[in-house]
Short mmCIF file of C-alpha atoms in Angstrom, two decimals:
data_model
loop_
_atom_site.label_atom_id
_atom_site.label_comp_id
_atom_site.label_asym_id
_atom_site.label_seq_id
_atom_site.Cartn_x
_atom_site.Cartn_y
_atom_site.Cartn_z
CA GLN A 1 85.62 97.29 110.82
CA VAL A 2 87.81 94.07 111.75
CA GLN A 3 89.02 92.91 114.95
CA LEU A 4 92.18 90.38 114.91
CA VAL A 5 94.05 88.34 117.52
CA GLU A 6 96.58 85.92 117.22
CA SER A 7 98.05 82.86 118.99
CA GLY A 8 100.67 80.37 118.22
CA GLY A 9 104.04 82.31 119.67
CA VAL A 10 105.63 79.76 122.03
CA LEU A 11 108.96 79.69 122.71
CA VAL A 12 111.23 77.34 119.96
CA GLN A 13 114.54 75.70 119.61
CA PRO A 14 116.61 77.00 116.57
CA GLY A 15 115.62 75.06 113.18
CA GLY A 16 112.05 74.35 114.40
CA SER A 17 108.73 74.89 112.74
CA LEU A 18 105.93 77.42 114.43
CA ARG A 19 102.72 78.46 112.77
CA LEU A 20 101.03 81.68 114.42
CA SER A 21 97.13 81.94 113.51
CA CYS A 22 95.33 85.09 113.64
CA ALA A 23 91.77 84.92 114.41
CA ALA A 24 89.45 88.01 112.37
CA SER A 25 85.29 88.79 113.15
CA GLY A 26 83.54 90.64 110.33
CA ARG A 27 81.87 89.38 107.39
CA THR A 28 84.43 91.07 105.07
CA PHE A 29 87.34 89.37 106.15
CA SER A 30 87.97 88.30 102.43
CA ARG A 31 87.62 91.72 101.63
CA TYR A 32 91.30 93.03 103.53
CA TYR A 33 95.02 92.68 102.85
CA MET A 34 96.30 90.71 105.12
CA ALA A 35 100.10 91.04 106.82
CA TRP A 36 101.82 89.79 109.55
CA PHE A 37 104.55 91.71 111.05
CA HIS A 38 107.38 91.57 113.67
CA GLN A 39 108.79 93.66 116.25
CA ALA A 40 112.12 92.81 117.63
CA PRO A 41 113.48 94.29 121.27
CA GLY A 42 114.86 97.91 120.60
CA LYS A 43 114.00 97.65 116.82
CA GLU A 44 110.96 99.38 114.63
CA ARG A 45 108.26 97.03 113.63
CA GLU A 46 108.87 95.42 109.77
CA VAL A 47 106.42 93.83 107.43
CA VAL A 48 107.50 89.83 107.13
CA SER A 49 104.85 88.92 104.97
CA ALA A 50 101.10 89.99 103.30
CA ILE A 51 98.98 88.30 101.46
CA GLY A 52 96.06 89.87 98.77
CA THR A 53 92.31 88.98 98.66
CA GLY A 54 92.99 86.76 95.57
CA GLY A 55 96.35 84.73 97.11
CA SER A 56 98.68 87.17 95.93
CA THR A 57 102.08 87.43 98.63
CA TYR A 58 104.78 89.20 99.42
CA TYR A 59 108.16 88.10 101.92
CA THR A 60 110.49 89.93 103.29
CA ASP A 61 113.84 89.02 101.78
CA SER A 62 114.95 87.59 105.46
CA VAL A 63 112.32 84.63 105.80
CA LYS A 64 112.08 83.99 102.09
CA GLY A 65 112.14 80.29 101.51
CA ARG A 66 111.16 79.58 105.46
CA PHE A 67 108.18 81.04 106.45
CA THR A 68 104.90 80.28 104.42
CA ILE A 69 101.27 83.07 104.13
CA SER A 70 97.81 82.08 103.99
CA ARG A 71 94.36 82.90 104.08
CA ASP A 72 91.46 80.59 104.76
CA ASN A 73 88.29 83.62 104.05
CA ALA A 74 85.49 80.70 105.12
CA LYS A 75 87.36 80.75 108.70
CA ASN A 76 88.20 84.16 108.63
CA MET A 77 91.91 83.05 109.86
CA VAL A 78 95.08 83.96 108.25
CA TYR A 79 98.88 81.43 109.06
CA LEU A 80 102.22 82.35 109.03
CA GLN A 81 103.98 78.79 108.62
CA MET A 82 107.77 79.45 110.44
CA ASN A 83 110.29 77.31 109.36
CA SER A 84 114.12 76.74 110.22
CA LEU A 85 113.80 79.85 112.35
CA LYS A 86 116.62 81.37 113.75
CA PRO A 87 117.38 83.01 116.77
CA GLU A 88 117.03 86.45 114.99
CA ASP A 89 113.44 85.57 113.95
CA THR A 90 112.82 86.70 117.69
CA ALA A 91 110.41 88.94 117.77
CA VAL A 92 106.70 89.88 118.83
CA TYR A 93 104.30 89.08 116.04
CA TYR A 94 101.03 90.95 115.13
CA CYS A 95 98.43 90.40 112.38
CA ALA A 96 97.34 93.71 110.33
CA ALA A 97 95.24 94.28 108.22
CA LYS A 98 94.03 96.71 105.50
CA ASP A 99 91.11 97.77 103.20
CA THR A 100 92.84 98.48 100.03
CA TYR A 101 96.68 97.28 98.61
CA PHE A 102 96.92 100.94 97.83
CA ASP A 103 96.68 101.91 101.48
CA ARG A 104 99.90 103.20 103.08
CA GLU A 105 98.94 102.40 106.56
CA TYR A 106 97.44 99.22 107.70
CA LYS A 107 94.46 100.17 109.71
CA TYR A 108 93.40 97.30 112.28
CA TRP A 109 96.18 95.87 114.25
CA GLY A 110 96.55 92.37 116.75
CA ARG A 111 98.05 92.89 119.98
CA GLY A 112 100.33 90.79 119.02
CA THR A 113 102.06 87.02 119.93
CA GLN A 114 105.69 86.50 121.45
CA VAL A 115 108.16 84.00 119.30
CA THR A 116 111.20 82.76 121.15
CA VAL A 117 113.85 81.30 119.64
CA SER A 118 116.34 79.99 121.17
CA SER A 119 118.45 76.81 122.60
#
C-alpha cells in the first residue's frame, strides 16, 4: 500500500511555471505506475501525465511540450513540471498510483493540490 501527498499548487500568472510534487510512502515505490490527474470545476477528473517504472512517459495532448513528469525512486517522489501555463490548466491536481501498467484503475490517490492560472 502507498500513501500520496501532493504539494506545490499556487496561484500563477498565465505563461508562468510551477512544479508539483508528490511524496509517496512505502518501501516499494519504484514498482508503482504513477500519474497526475486534474479536475477542473464542473468537469470530470482526467489524466494529465503518467510515468512507468522504467521511466516511460505519457502526456495528454493539451500539455505535450509544456509539462514534464519525472520520478525519483530514491526519494519516493514524483514531480510535474508545468511551463507556459494557461488559464485552462486551472484545476485540482491529484497524484495517483497503480500496481501495474495493466491495471484499469488507479488504486491510490492523494488529496489534491489547487493550481490556479490567472492574471
